[in-house]
Structure formats: structure tokens, C-alpha cells
Coordinates of N, CA and C in Angstrom, one line a residue:
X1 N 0.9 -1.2 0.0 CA 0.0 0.0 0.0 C 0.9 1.2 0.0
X2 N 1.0 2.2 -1.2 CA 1.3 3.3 -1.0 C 0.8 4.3 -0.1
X3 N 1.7 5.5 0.3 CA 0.9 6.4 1.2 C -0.1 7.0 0.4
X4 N -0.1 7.3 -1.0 CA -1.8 7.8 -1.1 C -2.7 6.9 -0.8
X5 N -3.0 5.4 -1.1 CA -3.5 4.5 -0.8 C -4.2 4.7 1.0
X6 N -3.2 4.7 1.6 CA -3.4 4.4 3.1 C -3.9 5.6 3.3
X7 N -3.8 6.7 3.1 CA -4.5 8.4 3.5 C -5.9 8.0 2.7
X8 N -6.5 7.8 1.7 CA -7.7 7.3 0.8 C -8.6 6.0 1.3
X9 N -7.5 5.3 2.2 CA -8.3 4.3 2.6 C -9.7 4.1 3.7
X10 N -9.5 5.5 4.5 CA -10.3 5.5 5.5 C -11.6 6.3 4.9
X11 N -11.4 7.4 3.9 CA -12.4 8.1 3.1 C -13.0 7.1 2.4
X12 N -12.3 5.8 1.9 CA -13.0 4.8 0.9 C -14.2 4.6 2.2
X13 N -13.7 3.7 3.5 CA -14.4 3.5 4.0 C -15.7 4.2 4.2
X14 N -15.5 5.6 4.2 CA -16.3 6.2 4.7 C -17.7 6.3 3.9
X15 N -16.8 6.7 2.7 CA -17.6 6.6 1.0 C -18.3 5.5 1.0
X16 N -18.2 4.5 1.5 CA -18.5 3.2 1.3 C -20.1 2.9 2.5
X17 N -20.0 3.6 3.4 CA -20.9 3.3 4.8 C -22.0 4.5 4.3
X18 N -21.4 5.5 4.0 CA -22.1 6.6 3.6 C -23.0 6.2 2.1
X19 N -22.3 5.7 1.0 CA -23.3 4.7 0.0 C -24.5 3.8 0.7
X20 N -24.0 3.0 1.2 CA -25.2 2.0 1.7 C -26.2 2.6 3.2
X21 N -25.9 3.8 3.5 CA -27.1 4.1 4.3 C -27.7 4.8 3.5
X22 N -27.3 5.6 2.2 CA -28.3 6.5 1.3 C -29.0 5.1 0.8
X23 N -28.4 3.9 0.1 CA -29.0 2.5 -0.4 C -30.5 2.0 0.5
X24 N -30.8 2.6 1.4 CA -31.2 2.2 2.5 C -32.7 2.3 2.3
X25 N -33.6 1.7 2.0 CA -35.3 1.9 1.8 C -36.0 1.2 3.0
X26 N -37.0 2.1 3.2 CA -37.8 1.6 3.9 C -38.9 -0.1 3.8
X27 N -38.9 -0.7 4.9 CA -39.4 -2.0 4.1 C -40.9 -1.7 3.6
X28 N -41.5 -2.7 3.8 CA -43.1 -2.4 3.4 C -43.8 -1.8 4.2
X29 N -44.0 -3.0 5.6 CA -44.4 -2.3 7.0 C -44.1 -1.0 6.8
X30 N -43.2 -0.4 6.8 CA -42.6 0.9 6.6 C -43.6 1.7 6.0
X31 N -43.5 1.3 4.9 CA -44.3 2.1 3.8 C -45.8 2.3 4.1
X32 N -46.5 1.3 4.3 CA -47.3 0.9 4.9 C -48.2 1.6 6.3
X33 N -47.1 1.8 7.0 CA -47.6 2.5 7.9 C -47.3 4.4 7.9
X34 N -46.5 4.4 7.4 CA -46.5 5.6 7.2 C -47.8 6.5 6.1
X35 N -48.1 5.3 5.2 CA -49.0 5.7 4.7 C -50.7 5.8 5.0
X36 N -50.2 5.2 6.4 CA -51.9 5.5 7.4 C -51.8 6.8 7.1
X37 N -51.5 8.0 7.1 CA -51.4 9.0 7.3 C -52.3 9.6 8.9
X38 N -53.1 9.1 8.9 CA -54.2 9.6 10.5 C -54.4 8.7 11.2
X39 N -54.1 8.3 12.3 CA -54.7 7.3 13.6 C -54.9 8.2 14.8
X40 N -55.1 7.1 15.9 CA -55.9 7.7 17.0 C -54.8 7.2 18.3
X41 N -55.2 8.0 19.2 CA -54.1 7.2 20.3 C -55.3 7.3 21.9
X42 N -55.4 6.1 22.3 CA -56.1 6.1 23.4 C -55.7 5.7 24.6
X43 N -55.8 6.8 25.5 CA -55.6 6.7 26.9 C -56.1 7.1 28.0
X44 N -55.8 5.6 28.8 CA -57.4 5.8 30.1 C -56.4 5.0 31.2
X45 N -55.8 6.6 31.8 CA -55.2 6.0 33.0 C -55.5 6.7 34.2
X46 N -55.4 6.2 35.2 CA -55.6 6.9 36.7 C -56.9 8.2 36.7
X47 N -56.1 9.1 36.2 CA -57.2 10.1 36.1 C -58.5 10.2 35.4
X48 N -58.6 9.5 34.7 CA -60.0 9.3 34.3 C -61.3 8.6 35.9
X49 N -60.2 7.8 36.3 CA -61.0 8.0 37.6 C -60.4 8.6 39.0
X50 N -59.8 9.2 39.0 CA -59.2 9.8 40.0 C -58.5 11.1 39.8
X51 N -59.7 11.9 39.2 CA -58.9 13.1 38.1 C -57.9 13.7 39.3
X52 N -57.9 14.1 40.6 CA -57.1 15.3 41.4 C -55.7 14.9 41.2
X53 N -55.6 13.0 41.1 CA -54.6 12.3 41.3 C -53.3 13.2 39.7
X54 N -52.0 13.1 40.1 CA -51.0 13.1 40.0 C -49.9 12.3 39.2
X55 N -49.6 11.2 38.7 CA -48.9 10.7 38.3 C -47.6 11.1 38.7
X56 N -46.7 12.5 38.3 CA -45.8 13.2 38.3 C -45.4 13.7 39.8
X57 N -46.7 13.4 40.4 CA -46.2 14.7 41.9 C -46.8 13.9 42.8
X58 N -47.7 13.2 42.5 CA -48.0 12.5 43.9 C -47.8 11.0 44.7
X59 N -47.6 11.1 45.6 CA -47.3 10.1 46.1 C -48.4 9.1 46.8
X60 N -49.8 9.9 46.9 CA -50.9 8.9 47.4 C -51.4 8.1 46.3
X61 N -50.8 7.0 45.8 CA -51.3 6.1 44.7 C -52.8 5.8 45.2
X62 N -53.9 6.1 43.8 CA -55.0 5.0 44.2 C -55.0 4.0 44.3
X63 N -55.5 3.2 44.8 CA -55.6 1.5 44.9 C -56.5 1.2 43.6
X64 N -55.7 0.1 42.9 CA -56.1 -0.6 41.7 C -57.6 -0.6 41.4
X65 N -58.2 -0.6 42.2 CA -59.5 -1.5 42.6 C -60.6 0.2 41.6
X66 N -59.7 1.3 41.1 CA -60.3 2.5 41.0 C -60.9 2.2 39.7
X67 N -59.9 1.2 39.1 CA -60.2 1.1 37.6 C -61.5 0.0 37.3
X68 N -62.3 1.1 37.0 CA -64.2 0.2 36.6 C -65.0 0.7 35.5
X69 N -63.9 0.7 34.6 CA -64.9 1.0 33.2 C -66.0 0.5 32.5
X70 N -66.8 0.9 33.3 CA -68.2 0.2 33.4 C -69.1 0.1 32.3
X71 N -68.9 1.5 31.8 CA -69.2 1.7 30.4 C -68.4 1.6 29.4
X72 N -67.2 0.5 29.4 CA -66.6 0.9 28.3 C -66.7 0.3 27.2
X73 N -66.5 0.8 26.0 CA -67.0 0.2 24.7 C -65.8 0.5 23.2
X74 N -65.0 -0.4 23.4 CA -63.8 -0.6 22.3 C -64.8 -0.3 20.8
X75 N -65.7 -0.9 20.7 CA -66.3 -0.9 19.3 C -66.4 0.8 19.2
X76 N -67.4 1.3 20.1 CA -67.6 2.9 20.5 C -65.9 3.8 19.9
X77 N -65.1 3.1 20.4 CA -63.7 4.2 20.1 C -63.4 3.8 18.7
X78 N -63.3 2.5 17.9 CA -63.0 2.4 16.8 C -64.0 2.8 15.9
X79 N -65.0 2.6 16.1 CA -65.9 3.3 14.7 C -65.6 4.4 14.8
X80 N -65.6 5.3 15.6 CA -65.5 6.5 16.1 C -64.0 7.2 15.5
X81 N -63.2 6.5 15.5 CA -61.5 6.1 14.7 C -62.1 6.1 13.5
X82 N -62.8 4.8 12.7 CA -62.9 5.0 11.7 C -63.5 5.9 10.5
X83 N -64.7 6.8 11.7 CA -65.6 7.6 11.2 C -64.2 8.7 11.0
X84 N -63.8 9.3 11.8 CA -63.0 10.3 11.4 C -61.6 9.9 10.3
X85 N -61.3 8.9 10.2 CA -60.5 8.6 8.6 C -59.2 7.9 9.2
X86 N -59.3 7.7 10.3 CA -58.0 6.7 10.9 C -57.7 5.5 10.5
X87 N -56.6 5.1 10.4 CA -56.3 3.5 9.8 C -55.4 3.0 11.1
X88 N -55.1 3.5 11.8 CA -54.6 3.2 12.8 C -54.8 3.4 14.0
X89 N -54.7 2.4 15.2 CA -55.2 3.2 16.8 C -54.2 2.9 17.6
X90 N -53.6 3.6 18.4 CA -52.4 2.7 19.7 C -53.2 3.1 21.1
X91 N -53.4 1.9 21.9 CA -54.1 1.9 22.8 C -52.9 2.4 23.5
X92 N -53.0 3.4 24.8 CA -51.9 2.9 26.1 C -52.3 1.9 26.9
X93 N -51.7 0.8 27.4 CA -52.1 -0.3 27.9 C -51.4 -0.2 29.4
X94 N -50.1 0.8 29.3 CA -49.5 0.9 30.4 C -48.6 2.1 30.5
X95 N -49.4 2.9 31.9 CA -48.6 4.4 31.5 C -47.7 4.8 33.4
X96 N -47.9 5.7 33.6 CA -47.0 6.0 34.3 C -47.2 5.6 36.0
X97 N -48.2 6.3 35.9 CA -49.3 5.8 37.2 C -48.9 4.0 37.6
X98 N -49.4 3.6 36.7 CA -49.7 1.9 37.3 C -48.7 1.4 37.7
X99 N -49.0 0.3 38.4 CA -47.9 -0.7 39.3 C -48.7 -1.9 39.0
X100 N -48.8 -3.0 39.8 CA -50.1 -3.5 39.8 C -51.1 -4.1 39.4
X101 N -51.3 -2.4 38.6 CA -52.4 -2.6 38.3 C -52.9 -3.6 37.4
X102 N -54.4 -3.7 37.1 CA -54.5 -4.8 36.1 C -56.0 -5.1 36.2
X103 N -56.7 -5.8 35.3 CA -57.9 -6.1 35.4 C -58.5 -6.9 36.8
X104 N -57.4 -7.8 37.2 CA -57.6 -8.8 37.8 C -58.0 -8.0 39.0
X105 N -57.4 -7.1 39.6 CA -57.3 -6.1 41.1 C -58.8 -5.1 40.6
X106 N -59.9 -5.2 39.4 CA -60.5 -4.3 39.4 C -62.2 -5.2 39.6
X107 N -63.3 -3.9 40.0 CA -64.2 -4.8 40.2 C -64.7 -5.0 38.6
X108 N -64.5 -4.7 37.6 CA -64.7 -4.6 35.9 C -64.7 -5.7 35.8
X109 N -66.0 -6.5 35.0 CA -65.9 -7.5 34.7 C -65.7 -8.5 35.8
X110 N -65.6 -8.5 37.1 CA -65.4 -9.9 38.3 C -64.3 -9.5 37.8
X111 N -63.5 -8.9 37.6 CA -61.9 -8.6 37.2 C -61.1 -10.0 36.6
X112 N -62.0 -10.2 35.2 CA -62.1 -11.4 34.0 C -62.0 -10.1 33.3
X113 N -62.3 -9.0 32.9 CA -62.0 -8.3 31.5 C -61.0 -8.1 31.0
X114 N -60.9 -8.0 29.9 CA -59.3 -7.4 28.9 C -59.7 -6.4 27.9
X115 N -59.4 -5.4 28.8 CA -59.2 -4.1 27.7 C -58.5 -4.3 26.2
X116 N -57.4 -4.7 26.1 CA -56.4 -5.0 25.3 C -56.9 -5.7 24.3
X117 N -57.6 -7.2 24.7 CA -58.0 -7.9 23.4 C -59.3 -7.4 23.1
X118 N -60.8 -7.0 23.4 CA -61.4 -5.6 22.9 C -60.9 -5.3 22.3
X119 N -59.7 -4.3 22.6 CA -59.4 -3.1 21.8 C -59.1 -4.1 19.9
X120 N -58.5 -4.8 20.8 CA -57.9 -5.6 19.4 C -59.0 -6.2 18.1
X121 N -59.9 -6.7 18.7 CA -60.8 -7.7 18.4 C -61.6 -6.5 17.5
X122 N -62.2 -5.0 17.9 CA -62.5 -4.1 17.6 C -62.0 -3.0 16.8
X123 N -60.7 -3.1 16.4 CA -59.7 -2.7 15.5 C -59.6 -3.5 14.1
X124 N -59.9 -5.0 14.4 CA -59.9 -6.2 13.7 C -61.5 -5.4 12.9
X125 N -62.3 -5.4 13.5 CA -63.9 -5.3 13.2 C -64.0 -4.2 11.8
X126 N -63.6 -3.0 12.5 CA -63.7 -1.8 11.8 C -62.5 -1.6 11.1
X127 N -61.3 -2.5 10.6 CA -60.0 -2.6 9.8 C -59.1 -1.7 9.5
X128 N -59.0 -1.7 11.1 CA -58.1 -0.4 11.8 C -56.4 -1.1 12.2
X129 N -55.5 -0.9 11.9 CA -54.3 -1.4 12.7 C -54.7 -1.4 14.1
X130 N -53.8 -2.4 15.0 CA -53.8 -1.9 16.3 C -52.8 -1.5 16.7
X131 N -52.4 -0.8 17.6 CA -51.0 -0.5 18.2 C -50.7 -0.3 19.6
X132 N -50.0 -1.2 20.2 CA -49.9 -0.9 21.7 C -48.8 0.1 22.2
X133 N -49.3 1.2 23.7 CA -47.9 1.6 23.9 C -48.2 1.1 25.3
X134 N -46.6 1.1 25.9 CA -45.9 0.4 27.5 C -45.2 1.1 27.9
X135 N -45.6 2.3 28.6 CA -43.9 2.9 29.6 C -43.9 2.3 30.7
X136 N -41.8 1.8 30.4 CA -41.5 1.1 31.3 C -40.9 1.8 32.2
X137 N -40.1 3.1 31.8 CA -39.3 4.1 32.5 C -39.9 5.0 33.3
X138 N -41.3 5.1 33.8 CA -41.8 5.6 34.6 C -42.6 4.8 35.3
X139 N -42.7 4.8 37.0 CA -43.5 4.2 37.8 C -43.7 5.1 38.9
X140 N -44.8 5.8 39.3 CA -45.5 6.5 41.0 C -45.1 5.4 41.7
X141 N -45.7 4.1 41.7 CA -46.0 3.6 42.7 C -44.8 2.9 43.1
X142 N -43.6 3.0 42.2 CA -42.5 2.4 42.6 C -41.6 3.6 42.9
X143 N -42.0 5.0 42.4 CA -41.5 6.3 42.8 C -40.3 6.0 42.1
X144 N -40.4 5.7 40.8 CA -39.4 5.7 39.3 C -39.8 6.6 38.6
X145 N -38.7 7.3 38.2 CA -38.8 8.6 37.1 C -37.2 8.0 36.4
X146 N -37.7 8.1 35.2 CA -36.7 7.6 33.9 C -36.1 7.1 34.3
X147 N -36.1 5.8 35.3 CA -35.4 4.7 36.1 C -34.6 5.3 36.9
X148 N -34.3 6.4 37.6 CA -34.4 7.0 39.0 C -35.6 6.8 40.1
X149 N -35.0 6.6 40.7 CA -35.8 6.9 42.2 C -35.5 8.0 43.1
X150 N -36.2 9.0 43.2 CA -36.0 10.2 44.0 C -34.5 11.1 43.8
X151 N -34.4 10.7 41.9 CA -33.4 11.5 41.2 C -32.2 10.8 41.7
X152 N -31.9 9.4 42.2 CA -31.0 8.6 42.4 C -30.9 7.2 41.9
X153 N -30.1 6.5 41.8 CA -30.2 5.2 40.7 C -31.3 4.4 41.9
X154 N -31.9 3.7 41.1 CA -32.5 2.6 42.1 C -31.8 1.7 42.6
X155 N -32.2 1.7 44.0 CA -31.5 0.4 44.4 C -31.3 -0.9 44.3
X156 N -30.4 -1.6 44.2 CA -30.6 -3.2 43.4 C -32.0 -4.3 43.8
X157 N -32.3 -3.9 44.7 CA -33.3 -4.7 45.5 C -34.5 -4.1 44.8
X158 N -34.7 -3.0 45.0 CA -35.9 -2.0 44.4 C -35.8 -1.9 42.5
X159 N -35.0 -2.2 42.1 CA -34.5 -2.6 41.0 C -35.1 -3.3 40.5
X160 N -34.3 -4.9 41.1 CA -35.0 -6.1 40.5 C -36.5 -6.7 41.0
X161 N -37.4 -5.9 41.8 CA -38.0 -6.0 42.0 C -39.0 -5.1 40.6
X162 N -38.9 -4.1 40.4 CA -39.1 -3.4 39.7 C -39.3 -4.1 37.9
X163 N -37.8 -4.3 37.8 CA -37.7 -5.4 36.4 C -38.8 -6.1 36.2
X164 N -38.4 -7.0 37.2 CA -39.6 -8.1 37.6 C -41.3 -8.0 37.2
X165 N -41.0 -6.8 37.6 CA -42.6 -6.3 37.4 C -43.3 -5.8 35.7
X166 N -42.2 -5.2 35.5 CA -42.2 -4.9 34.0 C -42.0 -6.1 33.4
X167 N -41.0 -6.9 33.7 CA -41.0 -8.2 32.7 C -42.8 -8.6 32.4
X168 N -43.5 -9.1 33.9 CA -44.3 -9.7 33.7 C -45.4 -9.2 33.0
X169 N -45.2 -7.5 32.9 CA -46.5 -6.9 32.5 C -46.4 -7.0 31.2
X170 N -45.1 -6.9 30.7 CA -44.9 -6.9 29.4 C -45.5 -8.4 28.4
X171 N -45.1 -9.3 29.4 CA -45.2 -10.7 28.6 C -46.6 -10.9 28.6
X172 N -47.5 -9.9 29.3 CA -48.8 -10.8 29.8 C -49.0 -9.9 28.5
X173 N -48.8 -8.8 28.4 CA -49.3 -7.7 27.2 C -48.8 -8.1 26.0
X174 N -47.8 -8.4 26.0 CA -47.3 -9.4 24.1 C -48.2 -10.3 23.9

């Protein structure tokens, strides 16, 4: 390798990385979803029944037992999606507030309901995508902010306790 060679060789590389990310297309999914152009995003947490309540500031968590959507009706939100020109919905399924929580701790349904497959089943109906969201990086009731605790790392105990909890929520929600 001559020295022009060896001074050219890192620019080749560069040339070379820099080609194949311009190469780079989006897949179909891609295409596809971007081309929903309008969806909806639905969220019913804490405050819907416990409007004064806090997420961010407070520390009196309600007890699980608050969540009783007595009236609720997945079909009602997706036609209601579809009437306005949505092709897509992302339910939140799990937001900052919860711990816990969960159908089973509610009196909704003998706490046998599932929001989630509803929503799904009702997205299916009216041929809407579904879409779920999950924040893991915030918890009240574990008094986690962006995986801090009281602006300090969590502690290992409070940690893996914490993981734990998100693991399971997550797996029961996939």
C-alpha cells in the first residue's frame, strides 16, 4: 500500500458506509404504515377515575381497585377512529401511574375483563391497525422517574424488583 492509498483508505471506507445508508429503503411495514397517514391514540389511565390524582407529583397512589370502566366500549372508540379517517389506533395499555395494576385487582368484569383484546378484536372489526404503547421508564407507585428513584439510581433490591414487574407486564401484554 502506498501512502496515497493508506491516506484514501479511510475516506473509501467512509464513501463506502455513507453509499449503503443512502441504499437504505424503507421496508413495506414501513411504507405501509406511514402511509396511514391519520390514527388515534387512546388513553385511560388513573385520572379518568381519579382526576385530582398526579402521576408526576403525587405520592398517594389510588388503589387498583379505581379502575371500573363500566361503560366501556372498544367498538364505540374504533368506529368513532374509523368515522373520522383513521387507519390506525395505539391503545396505552400501560402508562406512568400503574404498578399492579391490572384487570384482575378491578371490580370490571369480576376482574375477567381485557381491555387490550377488545381493543384488538374491535380494530380487527372496523380494519383499523392496532397499536400498543408500554412505559417502562416511569413508575408512581415504585416512585421511578426515567429509572431513577427520588433523582437517584434505584436500588438493586428495588430494581430487581421493579424489572420483575415490567417483565411480567410486558409478557402478559405481548
Amino acid at each position: 500500500m502506498n501512502a496515497k492509498t493508506a491516506v484514501a483508505a479511510p475516506f473509501a471506507a467512509a464513501f463506502a458506509a455513507q453509499a449503503a445508508f443512502c441504499a437504505a429503503k424503507p421496508t413495506k411495514s414501513q411504507l405501509e404504515w406511514a402511509d396511514c397517514e391519520i390514527g388515534v391514540i387512546i388513553h385511560q389511565d388513573v385520572q379518568v377515575y381519579v382526576p385530582s390524582y398526579e402521576d408526576h407529583a403525587d405520592t398517594n397512589v389510588p388503589p387498583a381497585s379505581v379502575f371500573n370502566p363500566s361503560a366501556l366500549d372498544t367498538d364505540q372508540w374504533l368506529e368513532t377512529a374509523k368515522a373520522a379517517g383513521a387507519k390506525y389506533a395505539v391503545l396505552v395499555a400501560k402508562h406512568c401511574s400503574a404498578h399492579d395494576y391490572s384487570v384482575a385487582s378491578s371490580p370490571w368484569k369480576g376482574g375477567k375483563g381485557d381491555v387490550v383484546a377488545d381493543f384488538i378484536a374491535s380494530c380487527r372489526k372496523y380494519g383499523i391497525k392496532p397499536g400498543l404503547y408500554a412505559s417502562t421508564g416511569r413508575n408512581n407507585y415504585f416512585g421511578v422517574s426515567d429509572l431513577k428513584v427520588g433523582y437517584k439510581t434505584i436500588p438493586d433490591g428495588k430494581w430487581n424488583r421493579y424489572r420483575e414487574l415490567v417483565r411480567t407486564q410486558l409478557t402478559e401484554l405481548w
